[in-house]
Tab-separated table of C-alpha atoms in Angstrom:
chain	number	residue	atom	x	y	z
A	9	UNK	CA	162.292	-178.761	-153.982
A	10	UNK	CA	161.663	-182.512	-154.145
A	11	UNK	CA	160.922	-184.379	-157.596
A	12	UNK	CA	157.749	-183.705	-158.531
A	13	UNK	CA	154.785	-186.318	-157.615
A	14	UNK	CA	152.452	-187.638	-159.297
A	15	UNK	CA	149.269	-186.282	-160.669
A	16	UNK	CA	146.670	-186.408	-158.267
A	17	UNK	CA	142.922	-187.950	-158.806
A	18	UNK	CA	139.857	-186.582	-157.088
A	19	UNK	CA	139.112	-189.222	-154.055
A	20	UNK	CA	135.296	-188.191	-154.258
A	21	UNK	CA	133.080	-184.990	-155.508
A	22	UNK	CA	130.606	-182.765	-153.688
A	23	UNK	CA	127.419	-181.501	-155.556
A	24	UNK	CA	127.008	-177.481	-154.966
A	25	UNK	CA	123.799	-176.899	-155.859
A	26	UNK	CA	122.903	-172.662	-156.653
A	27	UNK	CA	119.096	-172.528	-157.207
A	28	UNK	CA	117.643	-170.095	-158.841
A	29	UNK	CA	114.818	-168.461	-156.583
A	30	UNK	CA	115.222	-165.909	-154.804
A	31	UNK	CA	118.723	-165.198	-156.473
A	32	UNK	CA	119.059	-161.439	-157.431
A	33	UNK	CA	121.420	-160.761	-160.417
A	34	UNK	CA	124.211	-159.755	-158.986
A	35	UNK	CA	125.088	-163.659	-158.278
A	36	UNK	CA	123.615	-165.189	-161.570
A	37	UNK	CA	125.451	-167.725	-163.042
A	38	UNK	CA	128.351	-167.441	-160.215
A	39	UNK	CA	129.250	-171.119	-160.163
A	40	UNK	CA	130.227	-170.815	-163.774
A	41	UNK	CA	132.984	-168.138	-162.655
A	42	UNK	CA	133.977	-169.810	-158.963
A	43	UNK	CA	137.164	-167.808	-157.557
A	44	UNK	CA	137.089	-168.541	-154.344
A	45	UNK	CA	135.575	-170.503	-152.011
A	46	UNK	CA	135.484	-170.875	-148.116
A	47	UNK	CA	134.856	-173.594	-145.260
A	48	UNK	CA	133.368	-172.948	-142.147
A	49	UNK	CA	131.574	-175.479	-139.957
A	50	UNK	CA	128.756	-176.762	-142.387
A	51	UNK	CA	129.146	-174.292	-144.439
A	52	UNK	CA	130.272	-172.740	-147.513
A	53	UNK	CA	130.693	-169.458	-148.418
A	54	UNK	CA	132.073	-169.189	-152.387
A	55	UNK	CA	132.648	-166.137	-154.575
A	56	UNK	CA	132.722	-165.632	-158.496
A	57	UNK	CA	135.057	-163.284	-160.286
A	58	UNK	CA	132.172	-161.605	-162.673
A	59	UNK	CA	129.783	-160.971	-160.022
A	60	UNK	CA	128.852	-158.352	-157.197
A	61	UNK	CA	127.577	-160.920	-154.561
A	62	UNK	CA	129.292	-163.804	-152.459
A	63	UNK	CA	127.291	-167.214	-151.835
A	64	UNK	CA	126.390	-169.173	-148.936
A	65	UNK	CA	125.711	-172.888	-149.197
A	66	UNK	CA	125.072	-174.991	-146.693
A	67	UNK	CA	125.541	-178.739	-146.507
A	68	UNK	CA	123.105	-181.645	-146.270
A	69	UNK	CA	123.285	-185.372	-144.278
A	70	UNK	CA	125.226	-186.553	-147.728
A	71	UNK	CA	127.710	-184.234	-147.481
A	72	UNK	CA	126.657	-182.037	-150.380
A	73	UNK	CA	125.744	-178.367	-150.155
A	74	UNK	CA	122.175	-176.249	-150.962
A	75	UNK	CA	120.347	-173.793	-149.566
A	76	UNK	CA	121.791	-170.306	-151.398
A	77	UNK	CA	121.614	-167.501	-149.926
A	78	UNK	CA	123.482	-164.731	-151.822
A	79	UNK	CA	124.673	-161.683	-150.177
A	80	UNK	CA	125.055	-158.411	-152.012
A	81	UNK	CA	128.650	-156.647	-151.605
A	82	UNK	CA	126.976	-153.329	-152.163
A	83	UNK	CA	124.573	-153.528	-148.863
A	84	UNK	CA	127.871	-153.848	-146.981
A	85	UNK	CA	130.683	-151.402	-148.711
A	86	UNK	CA	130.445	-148.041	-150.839
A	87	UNK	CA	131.462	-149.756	-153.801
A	88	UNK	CA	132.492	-147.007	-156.990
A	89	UNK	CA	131.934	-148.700	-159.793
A	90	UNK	CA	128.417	-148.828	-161.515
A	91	UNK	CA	125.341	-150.830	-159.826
A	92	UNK	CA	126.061	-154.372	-160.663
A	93	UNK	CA	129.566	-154.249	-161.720
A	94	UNK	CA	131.453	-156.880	-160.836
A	95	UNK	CA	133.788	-156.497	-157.610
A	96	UNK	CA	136.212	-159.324	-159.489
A	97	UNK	CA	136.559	-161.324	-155.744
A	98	UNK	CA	139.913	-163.800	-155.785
A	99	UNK	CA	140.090	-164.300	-152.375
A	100	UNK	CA	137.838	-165.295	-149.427
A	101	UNK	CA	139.382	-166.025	-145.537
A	102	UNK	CA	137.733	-166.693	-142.576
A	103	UNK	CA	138.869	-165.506	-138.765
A	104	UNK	CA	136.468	-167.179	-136.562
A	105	UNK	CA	137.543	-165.903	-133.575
A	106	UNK	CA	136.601	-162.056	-134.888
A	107	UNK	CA	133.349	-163.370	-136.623
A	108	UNK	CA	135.194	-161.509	-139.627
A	109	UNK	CA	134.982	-163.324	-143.208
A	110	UNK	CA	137.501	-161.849	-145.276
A	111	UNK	CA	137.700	-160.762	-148.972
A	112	UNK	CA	140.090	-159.500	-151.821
A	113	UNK	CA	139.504	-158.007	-155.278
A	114	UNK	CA	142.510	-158.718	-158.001
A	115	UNK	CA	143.013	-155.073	-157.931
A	116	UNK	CA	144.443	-155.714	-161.106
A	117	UNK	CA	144.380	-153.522	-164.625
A	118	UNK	CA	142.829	-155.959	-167.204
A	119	UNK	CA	143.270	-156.159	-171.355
A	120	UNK	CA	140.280	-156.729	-173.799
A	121	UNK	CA	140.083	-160.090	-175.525
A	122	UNK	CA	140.360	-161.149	-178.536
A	123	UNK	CA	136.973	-162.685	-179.916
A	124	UNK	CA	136.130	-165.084	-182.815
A	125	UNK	CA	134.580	-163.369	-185.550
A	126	UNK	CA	137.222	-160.453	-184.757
A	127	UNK	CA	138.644	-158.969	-187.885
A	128	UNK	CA	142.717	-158.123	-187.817
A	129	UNK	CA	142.019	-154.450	-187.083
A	130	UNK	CA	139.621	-154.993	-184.481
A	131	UNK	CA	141.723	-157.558	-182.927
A	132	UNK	CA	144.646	-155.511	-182.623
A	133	UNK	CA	141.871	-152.815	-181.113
A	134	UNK	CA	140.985	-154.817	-178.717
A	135	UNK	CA	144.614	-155.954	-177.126
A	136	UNK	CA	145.436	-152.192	-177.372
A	137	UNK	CA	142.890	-151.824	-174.716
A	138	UNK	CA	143.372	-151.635	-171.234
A	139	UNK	CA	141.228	-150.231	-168.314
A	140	UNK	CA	140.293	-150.653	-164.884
A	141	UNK	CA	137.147	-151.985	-163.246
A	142	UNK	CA	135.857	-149.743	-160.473
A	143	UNK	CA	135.337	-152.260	-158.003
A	144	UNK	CA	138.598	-154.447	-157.944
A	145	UNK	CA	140.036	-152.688	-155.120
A	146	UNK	CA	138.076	-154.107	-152.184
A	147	UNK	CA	139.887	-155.460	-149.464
A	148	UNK	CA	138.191	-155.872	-146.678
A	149	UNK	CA	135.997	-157.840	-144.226
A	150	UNK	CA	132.169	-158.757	-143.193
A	151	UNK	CA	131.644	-158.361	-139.548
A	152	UNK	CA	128.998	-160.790	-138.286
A	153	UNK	CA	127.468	-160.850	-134.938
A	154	UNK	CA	126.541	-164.401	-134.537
A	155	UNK	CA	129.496	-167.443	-134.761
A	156	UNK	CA	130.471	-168.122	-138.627
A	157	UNK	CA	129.033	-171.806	-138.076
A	158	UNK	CA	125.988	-170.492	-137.116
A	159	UNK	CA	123.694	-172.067	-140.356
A	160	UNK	CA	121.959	-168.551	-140.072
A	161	UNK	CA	124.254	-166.361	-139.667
A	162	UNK	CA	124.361	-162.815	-141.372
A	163	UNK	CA	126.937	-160.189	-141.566
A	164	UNK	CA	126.124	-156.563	-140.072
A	165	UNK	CA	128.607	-154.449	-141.451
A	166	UNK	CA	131.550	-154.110	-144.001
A	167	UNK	CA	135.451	-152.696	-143.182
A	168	UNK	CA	137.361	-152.269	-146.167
A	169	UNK	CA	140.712	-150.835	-146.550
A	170	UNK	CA	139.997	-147.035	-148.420
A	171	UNK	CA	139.764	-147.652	-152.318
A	172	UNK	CA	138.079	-145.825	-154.954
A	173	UNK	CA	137.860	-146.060	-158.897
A	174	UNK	CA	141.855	-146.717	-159.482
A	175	UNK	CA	143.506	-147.259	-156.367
A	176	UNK	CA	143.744	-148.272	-152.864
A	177	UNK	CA	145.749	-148.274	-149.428
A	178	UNK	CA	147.146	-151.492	-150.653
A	179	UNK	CA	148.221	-149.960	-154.467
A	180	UNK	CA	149.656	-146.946	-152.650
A	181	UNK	CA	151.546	-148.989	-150.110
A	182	UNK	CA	153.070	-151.128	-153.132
A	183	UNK	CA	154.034	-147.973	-155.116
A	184	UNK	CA	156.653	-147.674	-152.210
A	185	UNK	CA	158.234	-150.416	-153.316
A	186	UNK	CA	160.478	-150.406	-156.088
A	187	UNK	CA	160.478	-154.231	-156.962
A	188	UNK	CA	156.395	-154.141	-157.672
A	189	UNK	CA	155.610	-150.755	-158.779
A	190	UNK	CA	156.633	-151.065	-162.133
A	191	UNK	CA	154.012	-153.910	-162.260
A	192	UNK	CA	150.929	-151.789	-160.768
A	193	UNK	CA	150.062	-150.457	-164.124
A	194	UNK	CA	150.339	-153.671	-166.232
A	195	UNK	CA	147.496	-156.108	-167.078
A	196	UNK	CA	146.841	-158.675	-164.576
A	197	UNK	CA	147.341	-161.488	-167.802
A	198	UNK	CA	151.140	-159.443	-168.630
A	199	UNK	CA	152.598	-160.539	-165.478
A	200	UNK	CA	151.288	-157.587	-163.828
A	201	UNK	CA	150.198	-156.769	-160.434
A	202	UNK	CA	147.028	-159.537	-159.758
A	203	UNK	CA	146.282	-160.922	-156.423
A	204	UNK	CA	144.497	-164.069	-156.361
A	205	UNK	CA	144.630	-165.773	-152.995
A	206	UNK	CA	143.832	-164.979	-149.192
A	207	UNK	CA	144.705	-166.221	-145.940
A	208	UNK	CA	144.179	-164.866	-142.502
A	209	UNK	CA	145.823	-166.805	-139.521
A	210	UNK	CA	147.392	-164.800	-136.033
A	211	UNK	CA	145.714	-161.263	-136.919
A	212	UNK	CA	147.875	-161.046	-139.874
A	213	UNK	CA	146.333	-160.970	-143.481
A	214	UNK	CA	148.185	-163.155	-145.838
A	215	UNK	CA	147.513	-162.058	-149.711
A	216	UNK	CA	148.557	-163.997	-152.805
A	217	UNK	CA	150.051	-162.573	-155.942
A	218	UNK	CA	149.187	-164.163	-158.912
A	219	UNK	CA	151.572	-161.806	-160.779
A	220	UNK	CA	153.957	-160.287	-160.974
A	221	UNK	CA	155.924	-163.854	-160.887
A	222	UNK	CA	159.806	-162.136	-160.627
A	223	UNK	CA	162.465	-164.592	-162.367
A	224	UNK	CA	160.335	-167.780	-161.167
A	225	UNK	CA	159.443	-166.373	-157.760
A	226	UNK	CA	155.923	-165.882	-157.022
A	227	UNK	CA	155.118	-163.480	-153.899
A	228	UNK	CA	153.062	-163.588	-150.609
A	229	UNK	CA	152.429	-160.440	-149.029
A	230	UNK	CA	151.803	-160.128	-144.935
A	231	UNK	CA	149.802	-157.486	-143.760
A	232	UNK	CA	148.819	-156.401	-140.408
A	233	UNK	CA	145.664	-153.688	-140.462
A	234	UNK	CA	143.904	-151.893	-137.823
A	235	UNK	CA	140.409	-150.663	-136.735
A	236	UNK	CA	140.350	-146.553	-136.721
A	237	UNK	CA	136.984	-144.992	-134.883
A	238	UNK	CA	135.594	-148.324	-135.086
A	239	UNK	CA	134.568	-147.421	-138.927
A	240	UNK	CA	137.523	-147.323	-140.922
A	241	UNK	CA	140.089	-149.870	-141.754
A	242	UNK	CA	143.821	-148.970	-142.282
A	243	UNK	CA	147.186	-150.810	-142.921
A	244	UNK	CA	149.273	-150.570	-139.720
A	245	UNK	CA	152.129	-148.693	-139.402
A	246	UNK	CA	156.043	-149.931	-137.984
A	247	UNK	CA	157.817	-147.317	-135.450
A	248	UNK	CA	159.449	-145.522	-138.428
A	249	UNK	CA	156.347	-144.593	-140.039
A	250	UNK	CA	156.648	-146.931	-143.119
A	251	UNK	CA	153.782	-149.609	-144.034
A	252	UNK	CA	154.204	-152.903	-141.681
A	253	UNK	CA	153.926	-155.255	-144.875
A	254	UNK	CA	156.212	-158.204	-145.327
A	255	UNK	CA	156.934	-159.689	-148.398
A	256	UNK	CA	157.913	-163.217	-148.707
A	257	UNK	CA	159.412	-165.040	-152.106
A	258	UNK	CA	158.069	-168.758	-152.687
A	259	UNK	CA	159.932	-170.508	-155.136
A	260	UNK	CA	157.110	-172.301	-156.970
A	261	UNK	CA	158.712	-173.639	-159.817
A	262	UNK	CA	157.219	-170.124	-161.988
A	263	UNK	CA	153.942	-170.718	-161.077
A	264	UNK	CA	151.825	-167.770	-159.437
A	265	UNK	CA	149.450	-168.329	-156.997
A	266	UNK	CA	146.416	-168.919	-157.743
A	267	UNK	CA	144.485	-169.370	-153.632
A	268	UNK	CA	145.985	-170.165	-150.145
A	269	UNK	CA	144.325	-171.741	-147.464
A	270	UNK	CA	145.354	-172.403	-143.323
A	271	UNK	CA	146.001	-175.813	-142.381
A	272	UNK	CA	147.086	-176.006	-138.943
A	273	UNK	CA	150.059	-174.181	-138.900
A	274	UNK	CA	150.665	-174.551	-142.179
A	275	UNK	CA	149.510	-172.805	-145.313
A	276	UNK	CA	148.479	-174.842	-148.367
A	277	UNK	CA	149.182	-172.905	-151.791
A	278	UNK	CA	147.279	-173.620	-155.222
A	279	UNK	CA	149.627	-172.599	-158.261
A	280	UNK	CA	149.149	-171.989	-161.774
A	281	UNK	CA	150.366	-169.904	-164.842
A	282	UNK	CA	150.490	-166.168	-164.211
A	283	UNK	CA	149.798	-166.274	-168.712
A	284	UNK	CA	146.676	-167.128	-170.020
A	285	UNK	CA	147.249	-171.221	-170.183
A	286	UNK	CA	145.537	-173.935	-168.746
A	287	UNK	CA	148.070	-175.299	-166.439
A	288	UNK	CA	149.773	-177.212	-164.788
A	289	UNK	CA	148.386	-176.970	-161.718
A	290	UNK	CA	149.851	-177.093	-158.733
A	291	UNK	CA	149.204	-177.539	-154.253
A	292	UNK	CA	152.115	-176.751	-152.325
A	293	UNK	CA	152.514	-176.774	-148.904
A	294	UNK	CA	154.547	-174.293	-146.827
A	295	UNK	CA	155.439	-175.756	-143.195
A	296	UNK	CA	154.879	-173.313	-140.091
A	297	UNK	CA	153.752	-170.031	-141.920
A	298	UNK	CA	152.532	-167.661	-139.921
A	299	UNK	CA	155.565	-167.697	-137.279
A	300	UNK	CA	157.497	-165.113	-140.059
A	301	UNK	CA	157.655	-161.555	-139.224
A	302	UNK	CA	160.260	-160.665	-141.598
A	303	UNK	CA	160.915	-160.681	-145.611
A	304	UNK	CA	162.073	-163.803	-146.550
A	305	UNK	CA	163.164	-166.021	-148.928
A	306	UNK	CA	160.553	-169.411	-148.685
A	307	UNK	CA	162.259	-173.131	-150.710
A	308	UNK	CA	163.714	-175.819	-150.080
A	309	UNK	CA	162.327	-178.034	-146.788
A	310	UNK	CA	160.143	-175.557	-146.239
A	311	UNK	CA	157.661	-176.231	-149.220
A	312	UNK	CA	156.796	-179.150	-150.295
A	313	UNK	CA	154.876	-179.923	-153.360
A	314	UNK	CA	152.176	-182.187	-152.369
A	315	UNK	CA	150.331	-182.606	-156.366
A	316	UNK	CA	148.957	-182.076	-159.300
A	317	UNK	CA	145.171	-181.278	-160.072
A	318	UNK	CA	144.349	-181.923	-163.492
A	319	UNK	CA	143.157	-179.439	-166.097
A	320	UNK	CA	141.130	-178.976	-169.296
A	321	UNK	CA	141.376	-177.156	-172.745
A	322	UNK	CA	140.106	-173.967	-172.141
A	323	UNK	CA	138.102	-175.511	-169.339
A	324	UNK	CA	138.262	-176.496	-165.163
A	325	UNK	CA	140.658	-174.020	-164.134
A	326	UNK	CA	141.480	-174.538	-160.689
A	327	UNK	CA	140.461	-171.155	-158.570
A	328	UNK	CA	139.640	-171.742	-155.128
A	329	UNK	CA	140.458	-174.420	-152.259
A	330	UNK	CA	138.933	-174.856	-148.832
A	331	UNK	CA	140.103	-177.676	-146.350
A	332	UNK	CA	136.376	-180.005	-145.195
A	333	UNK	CA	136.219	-182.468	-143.043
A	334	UNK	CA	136.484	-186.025	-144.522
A	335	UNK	CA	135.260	-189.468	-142.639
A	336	UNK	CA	136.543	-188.803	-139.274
A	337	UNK	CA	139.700	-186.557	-138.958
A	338	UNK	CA	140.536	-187.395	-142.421
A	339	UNK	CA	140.466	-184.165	-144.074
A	340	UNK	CA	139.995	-183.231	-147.670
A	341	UNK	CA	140.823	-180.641	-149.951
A	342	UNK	CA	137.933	-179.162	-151.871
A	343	UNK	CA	138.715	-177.674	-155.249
A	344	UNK	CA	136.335	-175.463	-157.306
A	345	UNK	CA	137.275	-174.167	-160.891
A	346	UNK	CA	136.453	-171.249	-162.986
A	347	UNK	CA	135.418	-172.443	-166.519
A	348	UNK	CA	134.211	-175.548	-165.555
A	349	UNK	CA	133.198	-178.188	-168.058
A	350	UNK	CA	129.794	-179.245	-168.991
A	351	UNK	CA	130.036	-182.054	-167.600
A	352	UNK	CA	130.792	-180.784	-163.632
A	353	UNK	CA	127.444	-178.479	-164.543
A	354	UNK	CA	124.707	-181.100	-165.118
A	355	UNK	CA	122.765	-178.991	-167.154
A	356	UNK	CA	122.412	-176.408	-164.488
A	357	UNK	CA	120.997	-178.697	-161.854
A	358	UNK	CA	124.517	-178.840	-159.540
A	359	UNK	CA	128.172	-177.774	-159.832
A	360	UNK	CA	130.233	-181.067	-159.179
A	361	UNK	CA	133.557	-179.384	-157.220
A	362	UNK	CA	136.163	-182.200	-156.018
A	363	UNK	CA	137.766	-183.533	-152.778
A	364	UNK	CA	141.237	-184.497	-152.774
A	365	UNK	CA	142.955	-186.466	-150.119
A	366	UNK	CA	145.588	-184.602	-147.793
């Protein structure tokens, strides 16, 4: 991997702007808790990992983005956890061809916090607790009828892999093999099993681990899924009956990943700690992606670590990145982040995310 550049400064910002009316509660307070966030045409769809909704803005002549319209998972899947619970979404995609915008849960096992004001015996409660939330498990797409740039645009129907309260196709398919099933049942902040990026480019569905990061080598997985009596959605299957799911290796200097987003043929990777830190983070960018059908191993010429975003104490976590149009063909990268300051927040009037140059 080349020496590493230098630490990138936003080139401009973009005001989000999530209003208030008309906003049920399974999206309040989403842009405080962005995960993911994607581009199509003028708009942008954007998802938040404690909430049961995804968002819709659309942009205005200035280049910034309004009009929220917030779309509730449940209308759309048979989701098992209870009304409201949040469906912990990491990953959005879009394949404009199918009218299909994709979306991933962390499917991940998660450990209680610590809080101030703890005493020693609850605190050592608390990190002795681990469960599962219901929802995480959703992996799936919205099926709309009109174009994806269509302003208006609403989806009719949701296809989603089969999950329930502690599992999935996906978790099942894993347990098969024996490098990332001993991860399955360890907390998504332990190095265990936590996706947290999605892709979708040539019918194949391209998900990010966040963990488990194996001796410095974070993972991609490559999926291929199928349509069964137009209502059910399955991982395909190779000749010899076993899962067709390729695994590539990135070698991302022990970072996980964090979000991954198509550019051209490429695929543009946001890194970060698979621990609970702040950083660093990281955009790589691995050359001619989608032209793998095999496992493979994924350094060297093939990455290339384009820079740094900057981070806070305890605040703007890079989660999600979309590629926008910039003045003519000069495209940008937008970042959103969960915990973001005060200051991106403007005391609840607009979410500042930021555009960095490609």
């Amino acid at each position: 991997m080349a020496d590493a550049p230098l630490a990138a400064r936003p080139a401009s910002h973009v005001c989000l702007q999530f209003s208030a009316a008309g906003v049920d509660r399974a999206s309040k307070d989403s842009d405080k808790s962005l995960s993911a966030v994607q581009s199509v045409g003028k708009t942008l769809w954007l998802a938040g990992d404690e909430s049961s909704s995804i968002e819709r803005l659309t942009s205005d002549d200035r280049g910034n983005y309004a009009k929220h319209r917030s779309f509730d998972l449940s209308r759309y899947f048979e989701l098992p956890g209870k009304p409201g619970e949040e469906v912990d979404i990491e990953g959005l995609a879009c394949d404009e061809e199918t009218r299909r915008l994709w979306l991933v849960g962390s499917h991940s096992y998660r450990r209680a916090k610590v809080k101030r004001g703890m005493s020693d015996d609850e605190a050592l409660a608390a990190l002795s607790s681990v469960d599962r939330q219901a929802n995480r498990y959703l992996l799936g797409y919205l099926q709309f009828d009109a174009d994806l740039k269509d302003i208006t645009a609403e989806p009719s129907k949701g296809f989603a892999l089969p999950f329930g309260k502690e599992s999935s196709e996906l978790v099942d398919a894993m347990r098969e093999n024996a490098t990332y099933a001993p991860f399955l049942d360890l907390p998504s902040k332990d190095n265990g099993f936590d996706i947290e990026g999605l892709a979708v480019a040539n019918s194949r569905v391209f998900v990010g681990l966040r963990g488990p990061v194996l001796r410095g080598w974070a993972t991609i997985l490559q999926l291929a899924t199928e349509v069964i009596d137009n209502s059910t959605l399955n991982l395909s299957r190779r000749a010899d009956g076993k899962h067709d799911l390729v695994q590539h290796v990135l070698n991302l200097g022990g970072l996980g990943i964090r979000d991954l987003c198509p550019w051209n043929e490429n695929l543009l990777i946001l890194a970060g700690p698979t621990m609970e830190l702040d950083g660093p983070m990281r955009v790589f960018l691995w050359r001619n992606a989608f032209v793998h059908d095999r496992s493979r191993r994924i350094d060297g010429n093939q990455l290339e670590w384009l820079f740094d975003i900057p981070y806070g104490d305890r605040h703007d976590h890079a989660e999600g990145i979309a590629v926008v149009a910039g003045q003519g063909t000069d495209a940008r990268l937008l970042v959103v982040y969960d915990s973001p300051g005060k200051e991106r927040l403007h005391d609840g009037a607009c979410y500042d995310a930021d555009l960095f140059r490609l």
